[in-house]
Amino acid sequence: MTTLDQFAISGRSALVTGAASGIGLAYAETMAEAGARVTLTDIDGDAAEREAERLRGQGYEARAARLDVADRGETAAVFDGHAAAYGGCDICFANAGIDPGAGFWDVSGTRNPEGQVDTFDPARWDRTIAVNLTGVYNTIRDSVRIMKAAGRGGSIVATSSNAGLVSEPIVGMAYMPAKAGVLHMVRHLALELADFRIRVNAIAPGPFVTNIGGGWVKKDPAVRAAWDAIVPLGKMAETDQIKPLALLLASDAGSYITGAHVVIDGGMMLGKFK
């Protein structure tokens, strides 16, 4: 087997949450392009179906389902549907996440009155934790259930963030503990599931251009410029730049990688001194 052969995932099946746009859509496209049969799930079921239809139009095998990952019963039903359609689940991207609202600073470095710990909307806290942390647990729980039943192992990749490792003052505070929780969950589950040949890893993206927060990075040049300015490589990433890493972790090319947190942030966590 050549090195390139190890990246092949033809015939395997993959389920991606939060797949109607952004990083989740990039994951789904990567899986389809590499030969996997893909279920795109999203709370916006119509958008997920449009993207699945586009992939089918390009000759790939794809289906879609509406999914709120915070709803445990809904998550179980969607995984059952995926397994029935594709004979199991070999790859799962636990990616769905939401914007938590404003942080305690705005992009200009002044305090945001709505983002302080004593003013932050508790309902935003509850929903962010429900989707960004508990939703990852729900997703992984059902993927493991399906993978164990099939008995052929699998790969689970959770989307965390470099905000799980360092604080980002312009991001709502619920985001940091949720993403940090994802990182630790990945460490724990990688150890638990190794005996079943189920690998569990996390991708920790830095600043990517996506629709999170209503697409504010795309809409507001000042926000985009503020992020570009703190990235050592000079600019925010486009979602296509995450595709090779996703394929590495999903495929046999990553067969000896588990419990890892792979930061992909243009060097932002290193700091910038110019």
Coordinates of C-alpha atoms in Angstrom, one line a residue:
M1 CA 0.0 0.0 0.0
T2 CA 1.4 3.4 -1.0
T3 CA 1.2 6.5 1.2
L4 CA -1.6 7.9 -1.0
D5 CA -3.5 4.7 -0.8
Q6 CA -3.8 5.2 3.0
F7 CA -6.0 8.3 2.4
A8 CA -8.6 6.3 0.5
I9 CA -12.0 6.0 2.2
S10 CA -14.1 4.6 -0.7
G11 CA -17.1 2.6 0.4
R12 CA -17.0 3.9 4.0
S13 CA -19.8 6.0 5.4
A14 CA -19.5 9.3 7.2
L15 CA -22.0 11.5 9.1
V16 CA -21.2 15.2 9.6
T17 CA -23.1 17.5 11.9
G18 CA -23.5 21.2 11.2
A19 CA -22.8 20.3 7.6
A20 CA -24.9 22.9 5.7
S21 CA -22.2 25.5 5.7
G22 CA -18.7 26.4 6.8
I23 CA -16.3 23.9 8.3
G24 CA -18.9 21.2 8.5
L25 CA -19.7 21.5 4.8
A26 CA -15.9 21.3 4.1
Y27 CA -15.8 18.1 6.0
A28 CA -18.7 16.6 4.1
E29 CA -17.3 17.7 0.8
T30 CA -13.9 16.1 1.7
M31 CA -15.5 12.8 2.6
A32 CA -17.6 12.7 -0.6
E33 CA -14.7 13.7 -2.8
A34 CA -12.6 10.9 -1.2
G35 CA -15.3 8.3 -2.0
A36 CA -17.3 8.0 1.2
R37 CA -21.1 7.9 1.4
V38 CA -22.1 10.9 3.4
T39 CA -25.0 12.1 5.5
L40 CA -25.1 15.9 6.0
T41 CA -27.0 16.9 9.1
D42 CA -27.9 20.4 10.2
I43 CA -30.5 22.2 12.2
D44 CA -31.3 23.9 8.9
G45 CA -32.5 20.7 7.2
D46 CA -33.4 22.5 4.0
A47 CA -29.9 23.9 3.6
A48 CA -28.4 20.5 4.3
E49 CA -30.6 18.9 1.7
R50 CA -29.6 21.6 -0.9
E51 CA -25.9 20.8 -0.3
A52 CA -26.5 17.0 -0.4
E53 CA -28.3 17.5 -3.7
R54 CA -25.4 19.5 -5.1
L55 CA -23.0 16.7 -4.1
R56 CA -25.3 14.1 -5.7
G57 CA -25.2 16.3 -8.9
Q58 CA -21.5 16.0 -8.9
G59 CA -21.7 12.2 -8.8
Y60 CA -21.2 11.7 -5.1
E61 CA -23.4 9.6 -2.8
A62 CA -25.0 11.9 -0.2
R63 CA -28.1 12.3 1.8
A64 CA -29.3 14.8 4.4
A65 CA -31.2 15.0 7.6
R66 CA -32.4 17.8 9.9
L67 CA -30.7 17.5 13.3
D68 CA -30.6 19.6 16.5
V69 CA -27.7 17.9 18.2
A70 CA -29.0 19.1 21.6
D71 CA -32.0 16.8 21.2
R72 CA -30.8 13.3 22.2
G73 CA -33.7 11.5 20.7
E74 CA -33.4 13.2 17.4
T75 CA -29.7 12.5 17.3
A76 CA -30.3 8.8 17.9
A77 CA -32.9 8.7 15.2
V78 CA -30.6 10.4 12.6
F79 CA -27.8 7.9 13.3
D80 CA -30.2 5.0 13.0
G81 CA -31.3 6.4 9.6
H82 CA -27.7 6.8 8.5
A83 CA -26.8 3.2 9.6
A84 CA -29.9 1.8 7.8
A85 CA -29.0 3.6 4.6
Y86 CA -25.3 2.9 4.6
G87 CA -24.8 -0.3 6.7
G88 CA -23.2 1.4 9.7
C89 CA -21.1 4.4 10.4
D90 CA -17.3 4.4 9.8
I91 CA -16.5 8.1 10.2
C92 CA -18.2 10.8 12.3
F93 CA -17.5 14.5 12.4
A94 CA -19.1 16.0 15.6
N95 CA -18.9 19.5 14.3
A96 CA -22.2 21.4 15.0
G97 CA -21.7 24.6 17.0
I98 CA -23.2 28.0 17.5
D99 CA -22.1 31.5 18.2
P100 CA -22.3 32.3 21.9
G101 CA -22.8 36.1 21.4
A102 CA -20.5 39.0 22.2
G103 CA -17.4 38.8 24.4
F104 CA -16.3 41.2 27.0
W105 CA -14.3 43.2 24.5
D106 CA -15.3 44.3 21.0
V107 CA -13.0 44.3 18.0
S108 CA -11.7 47.7 18.9
G109 CA -10.6 46.6 22.4
T110 CA -13.3 48.4 24.3
R111 CA -15.5 46.7 26.8
N112 CA -18.8 45.4 25.6
P113 CA -21.5 46.0 28.2
E114 CA -23.5 42.9 27.1
G115 CA -20.5 40.5 27.3
Q116 CA -19.5 40.7 30.9
V117 CA -19.9 37.8 33.2
D118 CA -22.7 39.6 35.2
T119 CA -24.5 40.7 32.1
F120 CA -24.1 37.8 29.7
D121 CA -27.5 36.3 28.9
P122 CA -27.9 33.0 30.9
A123 CA -30.1 31.7 28.1
R124 CA -27.1 32.1 25.7
W125 CA -25.0 30.2 28.1
D126 CA -27.4 27.3 28.4
R127 CA -27.9 27.0 24.6
T128 CA -24.2 27.3 23.8
I129 CA -23.3 24.5 26.3
A130 CA -26.3 22.4 25.0
V131 CA -25.1 22.5 21.4
N132 CA -21.3 23.0 21.6
L133 CA -20.6 20.5 24.4
T134 CA -23.6 18.3 25.1
G135 CA -24.3 18.1 21.4
V136 CA -20.9 16.7 20.8
Y137 CA -21.4 14.2 23.5
N138 CA -24.8 13.2 22.0
T139 CA -23.2 12.9 18.6
I140 CA -20.3 10.8 19.7
R141 CA -22.5 8.6 21.9
D142 CA -24.6 7.5 19.0
S143 CA -21.7 7.2 16.6
V144 CA -20.0 4.8 19.1
R145 CA -23.2 2.8 19.5
I146 CA -23.3 2.2 15.7
M147 CA -19.6 1.6 15.4
K148 CA -19.5 -0.9 18.2
A149 CA -22.4 -2.8 16.7
A150 CA -20.6 -3.1 13.3
G151 CA -17.4 -4.2 15.0
R152 CA -15.0 -2.7 12.4
G153 CA -13.7 0.3 14.4
G154 CA -14.0 3.9 13.1
S155 CA -12.9 7.4 13.3
I156 CA -14.5 10.2 15.3
V157 CA -13.4 13.8 14.8
A158 CA -14.8 16.6 17.1
T159 CA -14.5 20.2 16.2
S160 CA -13.1 22.1 19.1
S161 CA -11.3 25.5 18.8
N162 CA -8.1 27.2 19.9
A163 CA -10.6 29.0 22.1
G164 CA -10.6 25.8 24.1
L165 CA -6.9 26.4 24.9
V166 CA -6.7 30.2 25.3
S167 CA -9.3 32.9 26.0
E168 CA -10.7 35.0 23.2
P169 CA -12.1 38.2 24.8
I170 CA -14.2 39.1 21.7
V171 CA -16.0 35.8 21.8
G172 CA -18.9 35.1 24.3
M173 CA -17.6 33.4 27.4
A174 CA -19.7 30.2 27.1
Y175 CA -17.7 29.3 24.0
M176 CA -14.4 28.8 25.8
P177 CA -15.5 26.3 28.5
A178 CA -17.6 24.4 25.9
K179 CA -14.7 23.9 23.5
A180 CA -12.3 23.1 26.4
G181 CA -14.7 20.4 27.5
V182 CA -14.7 19.0 24.0
L183 CA -10.9 18.7 24.1
H184 CA -10.9 16.8 27.4
M185 CA -13.8 14.6 26.3
V186 CA -11.7 13.6 23.3
R187 CA -8.8 12.7 25.5
H188 CA -11.0 10.6 27.7
L189 CA -12.9 8.8 25.0
A190 CA -9.8 8.0 22.9
L191 CA -8.5 6.0 25.9
E192 CA -11.9 4.4 26.5
L193 CA -12.5 3.4 22.9
A194 CA -9.0 2.3 21.8
D195 CA -9.9 -1.4 22.6
F196 CA -12.7 -1.1 20.0
R197 CA -10.4 0.3 17.3
I198 CA -12.3 3.6 17.4
R199 CA -10.1 6.6 17.2
V200 CA -11.2 9.9 18.6
N201 CA -9.5 13.2 17.8
A202 CA -10.2 16.9 17.8
I203 CA -9.5 19.6 15.2
A204 CA -9.0 23.0 16.9
P205 CA -9.5 25.7 14.3
G206 CA -8.4 29.2 14.7
P207 CA -10.0 32.0 12.7
F208 CA -11.8 30.6 9.6
V209 CA -14.2 32.5 7.4
T210 CA -17.6 30.9 8.1
N211 CA -21.2 31.9 8.7
I212 CA -20.9 31.6 12.5
G213 CA -22.3 34.7 14.3
G214 CA -24.5 35.5 11.3
G215 CA -21.5 35.7 9.0
W216 CA -20.2 38.8 10.7
V217 CA -16.6 38.2 9.5
K218 CA -17.9 38.2 5.9
K219 CA -20.1 41.2 6.4
D220 CA -18.0 43.6 8.4
P221 CA -14.5 44.5 7.0
A222 CA -13.4 45.8 10.4
V223 CA -14.0 42.5 12.0
R224 CA -12.2 40.7 9.2
A225 CA -9.3 43.1 9.4
A226 CA -9.1 42.7 13.2
W227 CA -8.7 38.9 12.9
D228 CA -6.3 39.1 9.9
A229 CA -4.1 41.4 11.9
I230 CA -3.5 38.8 14.7
V231 CA -2.7 35.8 12.5
P232 CA 1.0 35.3 11.9
L233 CA 0.3 33.9 8.4
G234 CA -1.5 37.2 7.6
K235 CA -5.1 36.3 7.1
M236 CA -8.0 34.2 8.2
A237 CA -8.3 30.7 6.6
E238 CA -10.9 29.6 4.1
T239 CA -12.7 26.4 4.8
D240 CA -11.0 24.5 2.0
Q241 CA -7.8 24.7 4.0
I242 CA -9.1 22.3 6.6
K243 CA -9.9 19.6 4.2
P244 CA -6.5 17.8 4.1
L245 CA -6.4 17.6 7.9
A246 CA -10.0 16.2 8.0
L247 CA -9.1 13.5 5.5
L248 CA -5.9 12.6 7.4
L249 CA -7.8 12.0 10.7
A250 CA -10.7 10.2 9.0
S251 CA -8.7 7.8 6.9
D252 CA -6.1 5.0 7.5
A253 CA -3.4 7.6 7.0
G254 CA -4.2 8.7 10.6
S255 CA -4.4 5.1 11.9
Y256 CA -2.0 5.8 14.7
I257 CA -3.5 9.1 15.8
T258 CA -5.9 9.1 18.7
G259 CA -6.6 11.5 21.5
A260 CA -4.9 14.3 19.6
H261 CA -5.9 18.0 19.4
V262 CA -4.7 19.4 16.1
V263 CA -4.6 23.2 16.1
I264 CA -5.0 24.8 12.7
D265 CA -4.8 28.5 13.2
G266 CA -2.1 30.1 11.0
G267 CA 0.1 30.3 14.0
M268 CA -2.2 32.6 16.0
M269 CA -1.6 30.9 19.3
L270 CA 2.1 31.5 18.9
G271 CA 1.6 35.3 19.2
K272 CA 2.5 37.9 16.7
F273 CA 5.3 40.4 17.2
K274 CA 5.1 42.8 14.3

